[in-house]
PDB file of C-alpha atoms in Angstrom:
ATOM      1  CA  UNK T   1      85.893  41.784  21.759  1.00 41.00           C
ATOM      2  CA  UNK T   2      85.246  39.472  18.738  1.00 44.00           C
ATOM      3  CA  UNK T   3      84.733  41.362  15.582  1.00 42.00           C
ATOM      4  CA  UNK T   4      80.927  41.827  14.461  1.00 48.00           C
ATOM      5  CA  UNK T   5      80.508  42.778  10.703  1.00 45.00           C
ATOM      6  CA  UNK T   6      78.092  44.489  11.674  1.00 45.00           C
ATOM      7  CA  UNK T   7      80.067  47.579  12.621  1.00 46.00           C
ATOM      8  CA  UNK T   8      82.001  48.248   9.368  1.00 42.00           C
ATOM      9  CA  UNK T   9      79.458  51.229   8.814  1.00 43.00           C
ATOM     10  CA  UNK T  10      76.943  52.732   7.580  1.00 47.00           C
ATOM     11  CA  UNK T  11      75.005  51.372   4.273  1.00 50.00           C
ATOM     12  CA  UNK T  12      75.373  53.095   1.438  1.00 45.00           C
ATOM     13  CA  UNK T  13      72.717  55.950   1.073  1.00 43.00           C
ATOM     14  CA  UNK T  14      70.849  54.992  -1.773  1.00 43.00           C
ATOM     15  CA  UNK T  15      71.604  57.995  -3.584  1.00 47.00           C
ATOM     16  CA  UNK T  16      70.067  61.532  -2.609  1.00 63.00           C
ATOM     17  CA  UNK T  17      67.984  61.354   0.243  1.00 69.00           C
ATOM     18  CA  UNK T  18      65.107  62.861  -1.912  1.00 78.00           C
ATOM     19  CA  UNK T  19      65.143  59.774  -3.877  1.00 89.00           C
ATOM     20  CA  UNK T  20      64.838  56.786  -1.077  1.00 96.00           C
ATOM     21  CA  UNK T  21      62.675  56.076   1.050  1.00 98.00           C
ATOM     22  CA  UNK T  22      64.165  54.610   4.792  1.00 98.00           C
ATOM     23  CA  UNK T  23      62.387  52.003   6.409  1.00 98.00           C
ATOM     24  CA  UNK T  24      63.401  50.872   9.582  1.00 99.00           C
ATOM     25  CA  UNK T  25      61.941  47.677  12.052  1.00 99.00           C
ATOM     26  CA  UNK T  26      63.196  47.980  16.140  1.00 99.00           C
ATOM     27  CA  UNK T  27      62.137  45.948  18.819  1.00 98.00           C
ATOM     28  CA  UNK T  28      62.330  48.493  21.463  1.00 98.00           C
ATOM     29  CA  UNK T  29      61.184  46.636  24.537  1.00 98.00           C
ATOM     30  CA  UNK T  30      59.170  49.543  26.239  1.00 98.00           C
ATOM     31  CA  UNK T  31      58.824  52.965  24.133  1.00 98.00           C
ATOM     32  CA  UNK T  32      58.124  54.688  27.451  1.00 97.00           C
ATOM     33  CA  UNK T  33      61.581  53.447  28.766  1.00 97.00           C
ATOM     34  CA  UNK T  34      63.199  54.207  25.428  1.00 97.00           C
ATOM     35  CA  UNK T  35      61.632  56.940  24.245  1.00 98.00           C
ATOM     36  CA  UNK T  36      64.887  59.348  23.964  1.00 97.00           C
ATOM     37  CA  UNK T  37      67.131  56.817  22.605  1.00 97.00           C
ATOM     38  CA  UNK T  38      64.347  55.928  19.667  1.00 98.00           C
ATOM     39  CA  UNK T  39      63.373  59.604  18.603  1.00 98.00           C
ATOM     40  CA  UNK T  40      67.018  60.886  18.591  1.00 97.00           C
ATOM     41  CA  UNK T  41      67.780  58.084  16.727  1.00 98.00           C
ATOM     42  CA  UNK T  42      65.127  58.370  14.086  1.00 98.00           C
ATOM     43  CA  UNK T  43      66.785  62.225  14.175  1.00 96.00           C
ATOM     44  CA  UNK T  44      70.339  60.911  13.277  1.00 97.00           C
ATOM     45  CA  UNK T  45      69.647  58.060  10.919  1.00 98.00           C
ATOM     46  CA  UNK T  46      66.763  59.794   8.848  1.00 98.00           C
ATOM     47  CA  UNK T  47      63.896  57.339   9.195  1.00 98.00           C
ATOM     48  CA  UNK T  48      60.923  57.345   6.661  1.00 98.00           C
ATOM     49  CA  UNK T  49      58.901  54.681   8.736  1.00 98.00           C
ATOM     50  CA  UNK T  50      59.699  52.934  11.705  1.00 99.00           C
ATOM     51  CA  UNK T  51      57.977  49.536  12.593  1.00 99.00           C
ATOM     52  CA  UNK T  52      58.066  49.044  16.342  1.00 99.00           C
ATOM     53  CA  UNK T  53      57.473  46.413  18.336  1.00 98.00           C
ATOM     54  CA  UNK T  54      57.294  45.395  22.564  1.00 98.00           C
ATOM     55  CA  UNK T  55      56.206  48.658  22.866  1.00 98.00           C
ATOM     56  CA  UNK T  56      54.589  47.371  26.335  1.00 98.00           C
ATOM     57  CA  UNK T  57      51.663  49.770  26.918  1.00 98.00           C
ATOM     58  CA  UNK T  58      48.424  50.847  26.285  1.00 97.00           C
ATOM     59  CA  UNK T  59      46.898  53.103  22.754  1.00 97.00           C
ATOM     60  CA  UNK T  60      46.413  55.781  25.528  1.00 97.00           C
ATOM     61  CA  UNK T  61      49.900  55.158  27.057  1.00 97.00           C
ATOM     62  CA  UNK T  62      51.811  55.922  24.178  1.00 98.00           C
ATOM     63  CA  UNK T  63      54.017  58.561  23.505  1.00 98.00           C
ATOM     64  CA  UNK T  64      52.119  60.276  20.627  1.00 98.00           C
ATOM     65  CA  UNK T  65      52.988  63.846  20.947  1.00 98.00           C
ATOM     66  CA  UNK T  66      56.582  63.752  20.984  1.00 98.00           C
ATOM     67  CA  UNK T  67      56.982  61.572  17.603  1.00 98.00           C
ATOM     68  CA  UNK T  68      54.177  64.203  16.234  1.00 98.00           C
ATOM     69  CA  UNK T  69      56.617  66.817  16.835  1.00 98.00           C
ATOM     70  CA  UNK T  70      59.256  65.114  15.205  1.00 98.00           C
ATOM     71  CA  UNK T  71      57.314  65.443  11.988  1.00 98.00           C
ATOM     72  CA  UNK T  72      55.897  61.573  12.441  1.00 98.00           C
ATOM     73  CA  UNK T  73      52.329  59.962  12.324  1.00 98.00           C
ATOM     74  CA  UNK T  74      51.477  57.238  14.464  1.00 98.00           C
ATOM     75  CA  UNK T  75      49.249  54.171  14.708  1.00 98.00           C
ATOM     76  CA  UNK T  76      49.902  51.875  17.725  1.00 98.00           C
ATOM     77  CA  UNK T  77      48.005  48.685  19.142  1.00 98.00           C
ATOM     78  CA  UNK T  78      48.566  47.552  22.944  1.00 98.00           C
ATOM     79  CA  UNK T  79      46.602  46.811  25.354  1.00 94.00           C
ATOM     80  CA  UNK T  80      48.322  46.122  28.337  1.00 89.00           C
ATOM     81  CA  UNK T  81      51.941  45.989  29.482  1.00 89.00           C
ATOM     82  CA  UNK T  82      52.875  42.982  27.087  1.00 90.00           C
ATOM     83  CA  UNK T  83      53.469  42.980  23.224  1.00 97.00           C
ATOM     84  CA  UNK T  84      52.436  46.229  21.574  1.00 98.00           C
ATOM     85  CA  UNK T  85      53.345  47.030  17.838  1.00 98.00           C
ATOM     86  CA  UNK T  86      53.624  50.403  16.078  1.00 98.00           C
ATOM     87  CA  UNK T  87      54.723  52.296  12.998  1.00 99.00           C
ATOM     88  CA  UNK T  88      55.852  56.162  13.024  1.00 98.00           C
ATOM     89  CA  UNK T  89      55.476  57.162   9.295  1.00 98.00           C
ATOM     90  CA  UNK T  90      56.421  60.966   7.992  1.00 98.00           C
ATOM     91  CA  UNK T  91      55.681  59.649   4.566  1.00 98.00           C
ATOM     92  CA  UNK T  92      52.126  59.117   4.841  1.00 98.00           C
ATOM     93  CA  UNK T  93      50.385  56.392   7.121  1.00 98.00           C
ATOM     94  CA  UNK T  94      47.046  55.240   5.347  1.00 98.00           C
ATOM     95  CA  UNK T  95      44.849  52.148   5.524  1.00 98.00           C
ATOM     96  CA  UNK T  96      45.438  51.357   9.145  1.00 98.00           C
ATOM     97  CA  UNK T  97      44.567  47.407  10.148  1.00 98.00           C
ATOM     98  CA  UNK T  98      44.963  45.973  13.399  1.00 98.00           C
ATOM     99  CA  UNK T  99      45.672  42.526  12.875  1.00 98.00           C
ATOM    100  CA  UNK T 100      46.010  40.340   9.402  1.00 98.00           C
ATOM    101  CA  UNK T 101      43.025  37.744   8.376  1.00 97.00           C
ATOM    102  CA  UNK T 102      43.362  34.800   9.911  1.00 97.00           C
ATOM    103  CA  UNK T 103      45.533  35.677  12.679  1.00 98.00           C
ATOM    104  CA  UNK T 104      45.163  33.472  15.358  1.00 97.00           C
ATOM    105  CA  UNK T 105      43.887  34.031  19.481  1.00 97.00           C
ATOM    106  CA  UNK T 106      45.618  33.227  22.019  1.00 96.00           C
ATOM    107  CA  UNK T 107      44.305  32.812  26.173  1.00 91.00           C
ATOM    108  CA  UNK T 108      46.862  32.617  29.312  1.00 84.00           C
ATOM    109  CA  UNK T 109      44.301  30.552  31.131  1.00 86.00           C
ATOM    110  CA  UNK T 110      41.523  27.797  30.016  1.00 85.00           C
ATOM    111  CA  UNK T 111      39.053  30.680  31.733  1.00 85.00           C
ATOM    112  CA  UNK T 112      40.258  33.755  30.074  1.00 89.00           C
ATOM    113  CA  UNK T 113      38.651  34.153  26.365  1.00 91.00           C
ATOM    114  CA  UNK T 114      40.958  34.267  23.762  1.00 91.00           C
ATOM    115  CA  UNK T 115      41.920  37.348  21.688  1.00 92.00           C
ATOM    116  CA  UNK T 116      44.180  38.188  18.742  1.00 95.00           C
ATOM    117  CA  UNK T 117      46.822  39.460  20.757  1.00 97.00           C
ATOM    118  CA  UNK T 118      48.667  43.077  20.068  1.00 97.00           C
ATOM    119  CA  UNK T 119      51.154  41.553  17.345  1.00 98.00           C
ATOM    120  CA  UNK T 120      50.063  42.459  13.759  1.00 98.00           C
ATOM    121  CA  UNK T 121      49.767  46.033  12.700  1.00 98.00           C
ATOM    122  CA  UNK T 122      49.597  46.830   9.121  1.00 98.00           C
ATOM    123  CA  UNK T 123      49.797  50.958   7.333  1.00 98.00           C
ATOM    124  CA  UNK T 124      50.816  52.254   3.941  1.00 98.00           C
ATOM    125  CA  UNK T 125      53.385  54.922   4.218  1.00 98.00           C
ATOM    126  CA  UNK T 126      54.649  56.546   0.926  1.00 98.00           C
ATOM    127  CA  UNK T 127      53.600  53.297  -1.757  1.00 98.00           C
ATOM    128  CA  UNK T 128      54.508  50.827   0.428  1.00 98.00           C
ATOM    129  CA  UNK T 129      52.536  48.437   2.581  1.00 98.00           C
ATOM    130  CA  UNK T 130      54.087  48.185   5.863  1.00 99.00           C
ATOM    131  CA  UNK T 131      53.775  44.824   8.373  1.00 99.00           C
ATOM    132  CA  UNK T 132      54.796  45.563  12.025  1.00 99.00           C
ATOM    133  CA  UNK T 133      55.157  41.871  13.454  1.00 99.00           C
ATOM    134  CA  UNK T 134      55.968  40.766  16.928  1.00 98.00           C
ATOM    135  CA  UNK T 135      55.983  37.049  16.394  1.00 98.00           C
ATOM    136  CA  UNK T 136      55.105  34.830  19.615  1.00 98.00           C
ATOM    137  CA  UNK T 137      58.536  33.454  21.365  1.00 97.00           C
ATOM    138  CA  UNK T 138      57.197  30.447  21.670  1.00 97.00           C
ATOM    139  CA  UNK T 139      58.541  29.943  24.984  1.00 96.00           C
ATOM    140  CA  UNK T 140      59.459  26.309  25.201  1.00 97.00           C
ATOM    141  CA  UNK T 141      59.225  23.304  22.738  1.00 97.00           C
ATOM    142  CA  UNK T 142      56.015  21.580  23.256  1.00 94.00           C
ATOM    143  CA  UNK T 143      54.716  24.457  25.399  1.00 96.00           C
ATOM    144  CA  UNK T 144      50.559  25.737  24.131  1.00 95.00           C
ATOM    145  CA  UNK T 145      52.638  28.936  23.449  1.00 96.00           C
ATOM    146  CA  UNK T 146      55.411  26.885  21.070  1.00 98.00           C
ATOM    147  CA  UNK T 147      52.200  25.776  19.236  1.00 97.00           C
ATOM    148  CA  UNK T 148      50.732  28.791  19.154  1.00 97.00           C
ATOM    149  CA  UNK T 149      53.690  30.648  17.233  1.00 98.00           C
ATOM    150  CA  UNK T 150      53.613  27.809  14.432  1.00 98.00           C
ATOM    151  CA  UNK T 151      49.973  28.370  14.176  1.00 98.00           C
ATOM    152  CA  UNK T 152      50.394  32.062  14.029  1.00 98.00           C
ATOM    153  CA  UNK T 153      53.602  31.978  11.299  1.00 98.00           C
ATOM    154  CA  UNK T 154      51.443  29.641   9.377  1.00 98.00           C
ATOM    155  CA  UNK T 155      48.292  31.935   8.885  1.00 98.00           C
ATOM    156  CA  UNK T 156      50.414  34.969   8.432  1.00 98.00           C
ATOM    157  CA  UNK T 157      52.283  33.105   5.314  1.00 98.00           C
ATOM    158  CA  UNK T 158      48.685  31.937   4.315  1.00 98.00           C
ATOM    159  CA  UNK T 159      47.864  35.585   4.245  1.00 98.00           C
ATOM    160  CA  UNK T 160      50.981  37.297   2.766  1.00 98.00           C
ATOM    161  CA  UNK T 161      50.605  34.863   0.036  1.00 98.00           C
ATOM    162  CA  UNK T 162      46.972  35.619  -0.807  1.00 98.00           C
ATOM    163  CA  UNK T 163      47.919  39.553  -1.014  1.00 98.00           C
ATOM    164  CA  UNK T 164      50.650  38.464  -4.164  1.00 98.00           C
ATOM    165  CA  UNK T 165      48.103  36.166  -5.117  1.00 98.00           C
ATOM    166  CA  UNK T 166      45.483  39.534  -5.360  1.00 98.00           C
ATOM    167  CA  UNK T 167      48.292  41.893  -6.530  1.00 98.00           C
ATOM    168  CA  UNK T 168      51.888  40.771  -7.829  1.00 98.00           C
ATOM    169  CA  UNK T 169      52.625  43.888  -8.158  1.00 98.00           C
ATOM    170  CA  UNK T 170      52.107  44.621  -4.400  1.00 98.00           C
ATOM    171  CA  UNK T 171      54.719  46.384  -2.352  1.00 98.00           C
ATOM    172  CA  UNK T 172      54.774  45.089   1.078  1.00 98.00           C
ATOM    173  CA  UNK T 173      56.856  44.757   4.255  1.00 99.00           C
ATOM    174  CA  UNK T 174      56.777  42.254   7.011  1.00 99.00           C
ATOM    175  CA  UNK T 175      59.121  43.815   9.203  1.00 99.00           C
ATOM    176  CA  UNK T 176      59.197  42.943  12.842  1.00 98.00           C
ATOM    177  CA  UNK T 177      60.678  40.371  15.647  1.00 98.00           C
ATOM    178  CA  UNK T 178      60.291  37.471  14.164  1.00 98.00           C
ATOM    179  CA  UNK T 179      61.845  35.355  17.205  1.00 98.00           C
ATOM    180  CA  UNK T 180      63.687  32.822  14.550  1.00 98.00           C
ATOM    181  CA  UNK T 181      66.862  32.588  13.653  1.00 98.00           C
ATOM    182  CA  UNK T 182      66.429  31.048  10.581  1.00 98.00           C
ATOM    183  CA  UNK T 183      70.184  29.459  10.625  1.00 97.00           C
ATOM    184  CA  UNK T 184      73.258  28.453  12.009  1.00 97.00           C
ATOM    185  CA  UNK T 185      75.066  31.016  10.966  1.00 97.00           C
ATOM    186  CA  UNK T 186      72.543  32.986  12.520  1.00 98.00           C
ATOM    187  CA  UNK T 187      73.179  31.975  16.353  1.00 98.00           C
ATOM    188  CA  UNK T 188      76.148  32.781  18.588  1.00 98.00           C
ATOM    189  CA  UNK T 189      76.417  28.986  19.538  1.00 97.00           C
ATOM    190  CA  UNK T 190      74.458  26.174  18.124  1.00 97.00           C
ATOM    191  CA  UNK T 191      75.070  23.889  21.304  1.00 97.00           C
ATOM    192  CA  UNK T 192      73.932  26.574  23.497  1.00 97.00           C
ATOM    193  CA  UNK T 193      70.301  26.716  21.886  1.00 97.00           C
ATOM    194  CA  UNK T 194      70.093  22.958  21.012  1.00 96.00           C
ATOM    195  CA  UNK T 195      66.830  22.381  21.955  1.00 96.00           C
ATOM    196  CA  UNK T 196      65.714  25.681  22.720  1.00 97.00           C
ATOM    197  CA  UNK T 197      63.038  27.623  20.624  1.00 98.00           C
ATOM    198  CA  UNK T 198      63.912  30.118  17.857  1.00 98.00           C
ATOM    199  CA  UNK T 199      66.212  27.441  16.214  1.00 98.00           C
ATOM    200  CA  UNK T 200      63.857  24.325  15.928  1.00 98.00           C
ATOM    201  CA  UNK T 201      63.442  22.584  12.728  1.00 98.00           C
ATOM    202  CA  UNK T 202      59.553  23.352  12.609  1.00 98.00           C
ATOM    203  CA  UNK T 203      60.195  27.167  13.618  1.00 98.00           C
ATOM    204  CA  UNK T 204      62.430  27.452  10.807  1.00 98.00           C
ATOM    205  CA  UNK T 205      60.676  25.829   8.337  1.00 98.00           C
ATOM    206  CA  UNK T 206      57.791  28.121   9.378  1.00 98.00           C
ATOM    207  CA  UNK T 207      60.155  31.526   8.935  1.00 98.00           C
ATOM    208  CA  UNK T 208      61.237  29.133   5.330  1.00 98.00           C
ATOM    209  CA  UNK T 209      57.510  29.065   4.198  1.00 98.00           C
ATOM    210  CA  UNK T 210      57.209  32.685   4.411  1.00 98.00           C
ATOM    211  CA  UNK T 211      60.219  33.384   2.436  1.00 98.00           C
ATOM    212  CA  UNK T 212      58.978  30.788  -0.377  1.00 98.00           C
ATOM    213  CA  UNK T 213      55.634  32.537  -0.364  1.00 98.00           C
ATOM    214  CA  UNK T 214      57.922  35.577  -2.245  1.00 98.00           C
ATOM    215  CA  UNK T 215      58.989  37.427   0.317  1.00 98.00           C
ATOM    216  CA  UNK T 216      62.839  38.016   0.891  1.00 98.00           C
ATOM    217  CA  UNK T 217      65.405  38.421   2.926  1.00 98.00           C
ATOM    218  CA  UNK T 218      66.576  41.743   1.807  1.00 98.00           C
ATOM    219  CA  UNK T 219      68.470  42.539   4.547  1.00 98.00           C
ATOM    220  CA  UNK T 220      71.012  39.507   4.264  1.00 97.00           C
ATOM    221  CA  UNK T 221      72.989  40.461   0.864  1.00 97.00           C
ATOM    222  CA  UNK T 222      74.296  43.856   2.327  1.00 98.00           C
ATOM    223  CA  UNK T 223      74.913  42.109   6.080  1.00 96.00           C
ATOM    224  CA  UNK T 224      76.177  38.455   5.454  1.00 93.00           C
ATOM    225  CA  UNK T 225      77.200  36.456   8.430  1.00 87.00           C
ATOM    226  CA  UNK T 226      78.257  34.462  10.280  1.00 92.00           C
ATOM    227  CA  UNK T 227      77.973  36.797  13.430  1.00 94.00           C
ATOM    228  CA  UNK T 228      75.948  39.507  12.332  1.00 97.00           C
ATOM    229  CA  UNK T 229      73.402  39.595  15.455  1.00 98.00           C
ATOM    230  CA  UNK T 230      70.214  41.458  15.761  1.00 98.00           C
ATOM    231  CA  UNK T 231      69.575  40.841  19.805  1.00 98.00           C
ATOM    232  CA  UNK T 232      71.768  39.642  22.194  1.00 98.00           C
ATOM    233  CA  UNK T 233      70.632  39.133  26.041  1.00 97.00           C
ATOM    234  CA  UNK T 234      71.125  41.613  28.383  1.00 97.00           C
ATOM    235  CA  UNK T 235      72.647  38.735  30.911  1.00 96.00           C
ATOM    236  CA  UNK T 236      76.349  37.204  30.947  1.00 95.00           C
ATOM    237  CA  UNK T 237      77.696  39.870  29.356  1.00 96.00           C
ATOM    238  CA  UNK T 238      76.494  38.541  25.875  1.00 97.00           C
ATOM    239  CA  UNK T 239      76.485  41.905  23.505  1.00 97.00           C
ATOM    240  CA  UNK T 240      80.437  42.508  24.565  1.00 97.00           C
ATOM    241  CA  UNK T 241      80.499  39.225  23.899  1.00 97.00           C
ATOM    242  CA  UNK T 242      79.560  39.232  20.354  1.00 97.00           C
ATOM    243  CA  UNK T 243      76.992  36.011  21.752  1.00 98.00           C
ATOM    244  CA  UNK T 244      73.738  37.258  19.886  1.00 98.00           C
ATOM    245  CA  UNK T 245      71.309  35.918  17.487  1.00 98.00           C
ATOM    246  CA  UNK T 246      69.649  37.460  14.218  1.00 98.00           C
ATOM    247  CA  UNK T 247      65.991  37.352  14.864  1.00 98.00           C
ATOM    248  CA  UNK T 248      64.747  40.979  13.134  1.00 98.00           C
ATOM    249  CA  UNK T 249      63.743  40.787   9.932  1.00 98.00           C
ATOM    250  CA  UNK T 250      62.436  42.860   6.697  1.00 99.00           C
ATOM    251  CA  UNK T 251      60.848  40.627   4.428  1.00 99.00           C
ATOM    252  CA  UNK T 252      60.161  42.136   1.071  1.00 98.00           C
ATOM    253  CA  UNK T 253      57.867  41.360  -1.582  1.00 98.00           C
ATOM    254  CA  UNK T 254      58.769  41.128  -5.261  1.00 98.00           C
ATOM    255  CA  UNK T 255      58.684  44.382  -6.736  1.00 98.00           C
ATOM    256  CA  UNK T 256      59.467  45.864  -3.065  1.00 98.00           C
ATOM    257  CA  UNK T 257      62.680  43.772  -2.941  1.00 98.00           C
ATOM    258  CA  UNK T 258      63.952  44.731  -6.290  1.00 98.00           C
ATOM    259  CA  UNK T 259      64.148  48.620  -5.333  1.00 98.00           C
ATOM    260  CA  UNK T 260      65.998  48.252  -1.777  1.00 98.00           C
ATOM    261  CA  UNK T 261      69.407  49.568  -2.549  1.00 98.00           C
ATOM    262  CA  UNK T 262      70.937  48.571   0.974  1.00 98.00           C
ATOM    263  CA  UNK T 263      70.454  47.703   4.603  1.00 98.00           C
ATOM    264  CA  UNK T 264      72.180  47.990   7.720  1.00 98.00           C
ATOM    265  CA  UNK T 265      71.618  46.381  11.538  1.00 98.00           C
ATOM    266  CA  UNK T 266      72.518  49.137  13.180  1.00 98.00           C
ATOM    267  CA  UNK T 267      74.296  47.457  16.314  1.00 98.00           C
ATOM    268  CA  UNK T 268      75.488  50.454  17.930  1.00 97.00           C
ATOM    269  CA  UNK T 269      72.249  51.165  19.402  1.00 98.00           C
ATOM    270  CA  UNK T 270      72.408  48.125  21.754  1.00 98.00           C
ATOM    271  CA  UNK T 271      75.378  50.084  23.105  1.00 97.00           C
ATOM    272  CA  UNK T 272      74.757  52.473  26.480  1.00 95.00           C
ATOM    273  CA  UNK T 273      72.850  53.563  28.615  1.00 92.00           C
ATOM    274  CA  UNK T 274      68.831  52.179  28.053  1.00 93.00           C
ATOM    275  CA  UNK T 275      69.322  50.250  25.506  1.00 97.00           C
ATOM    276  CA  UNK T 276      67.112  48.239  24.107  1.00 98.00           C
ATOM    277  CA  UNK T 277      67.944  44.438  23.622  1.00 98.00           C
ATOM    278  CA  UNK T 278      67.430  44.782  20.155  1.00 98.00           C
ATOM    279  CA  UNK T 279      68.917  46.862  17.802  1.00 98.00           C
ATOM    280  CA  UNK T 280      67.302  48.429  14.876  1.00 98.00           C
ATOM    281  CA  UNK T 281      67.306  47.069  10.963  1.00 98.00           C
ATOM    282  CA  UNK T 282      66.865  49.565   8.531  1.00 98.00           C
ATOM    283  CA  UNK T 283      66.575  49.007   4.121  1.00 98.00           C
ATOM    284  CA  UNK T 284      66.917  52.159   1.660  1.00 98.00           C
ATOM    285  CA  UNK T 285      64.240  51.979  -0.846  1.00 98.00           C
ATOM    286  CA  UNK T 286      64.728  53.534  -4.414  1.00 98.00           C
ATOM    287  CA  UNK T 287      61.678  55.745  -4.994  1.00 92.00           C
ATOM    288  CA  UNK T 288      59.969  55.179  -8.217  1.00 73.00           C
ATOM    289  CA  UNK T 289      58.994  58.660  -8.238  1.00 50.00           C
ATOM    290  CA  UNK T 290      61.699  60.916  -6.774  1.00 42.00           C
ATOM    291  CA  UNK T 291      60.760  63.018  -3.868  1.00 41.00           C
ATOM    292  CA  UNK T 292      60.275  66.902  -4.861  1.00 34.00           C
TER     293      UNK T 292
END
């Protein structure tokens, strides 16, 4: 199997565990299917916050009790089978917002009404503001949906920038599924996606507009690529493969981005049995004020 860079372990802990703060983004395509594999993992890899997304069900569907027990808060919007965000906090989870300003509606059908859909969820958990995104897909180029996603990147870098705009000083992170990858270097096989969605011009420059609006990449410095994937297909064989894409993202703002002391994709957990088709992305955050 090709070599992923990925798997040359785990990031470097940021110091005492007292003094960091983990924060942690997973597309987990159905919590009630993963459930097990997501709270064990949380266990082993000593989350702070968790951003989900896909969770695919209902508020009164979700699996509350169990991350309770676990010593985690959660907020959680869904409303049907499809999309569904979340974040698990044990560090505090204040200020709950469904939704960001601006965010645009979407409707399957010219008959249905459209609604903000189940994408955006936004909490503060110990200082930091955090963004739990599940970004259209987009679909197909020139598909309503395709149009849609540009429309909803553009209003969410509209936003983001008016918070630094408010507050320069504001810690925030837009963690989530962004459903870009943002480069080359950050697909399997260029002519395999030529004209697909997630690597168009206007999808990138979208994902491109964000990051000029002062909100990094922090992830990339401690995982540089070429092939370091963040999903890969659960068809042709494509995780043994090494045939993925990086899609997941934690975007930082300024003075959030200058205390993240490392990052990891953590690709084992798109190994086994259950997986999810994602695998999680997690930063260590330098605490400003040391736990204890």
């Amino acid at each position: 199997m090709p070599h992923d860079p990925a798997d040359d372990g785990p990031p470097g802990d940021g110091g005492d565990p007292g003094h960091r703060l983990r924060l942690a983004t997973w597309n987990v395509n159905s919590i009630r299917s993963r459930l097990p594999r997501v709270l064990d993992w949380l266990a082993r890899a000593d989350v702070d916050v968790l951003a989900m997304q896909e969770t695919k069900c209902s508020d009164s569907q979700f699996p509350t009790l169990p991350f309770f027990e676990l010593g985690y808060e959660v907020a959680h919007v869904g409303f049907n089978q499809w999309n569904g965000v979340a974040v698990a906090s044990r560090v505090g989870l204040d200020d709950v917002q469904v939704g960001f300003t601006g965010q645009p509606t979407w409707s399957p059908k010219p008959d249905i009404a459209a609604v903000a859909e189940a994408r955006a969820l936004g909490a503060t958990c110990g200082g930091i503001r955090v963004w739990s995104l599940y970004v259209p897909n987009g679909r197909a180029l020139g598909d309503p949906h395709y149009t849609y996603k540009l429309k909803w990147l553009a209003a969410l870098r509209d936003t983001a920038a008016g918070w630094l705009r408010e507050d320069p000083a504001a810690q925030i992170a837009l963690a989530g599924d962004w459903n870009i990858a943002p480069s080359d270097d950050d697909v399997w096989s260029t002519d395999f996606y030529a004209g697909s969605t997630h690597v168009s011009e206007p999808e990138r420059a979208a994902f491109g507009a964000v990051v000029d609006a002062q909100f990094a990449d922090v992830v990339r410095p401690f995982a540089p690529g070429p092939g370091v994937y963040t999903y890969w297909d659960y068809t042709q064989l494509r995780f043994p493969k090494a045939q993925g894409m990086r899609i997941d993202f934690i975007l930082a703002s300024p003075a959030l981005a200058s205390r993240v002391t490392a990052a990891q994709i953590v690709r084992d957990e798109r190994k086994g049995k259950a997986a999810s088709d994602h695998a999680p992305v997690l930063i260590d955050v330098r605490r400003d004020h040391p736990a204890g």
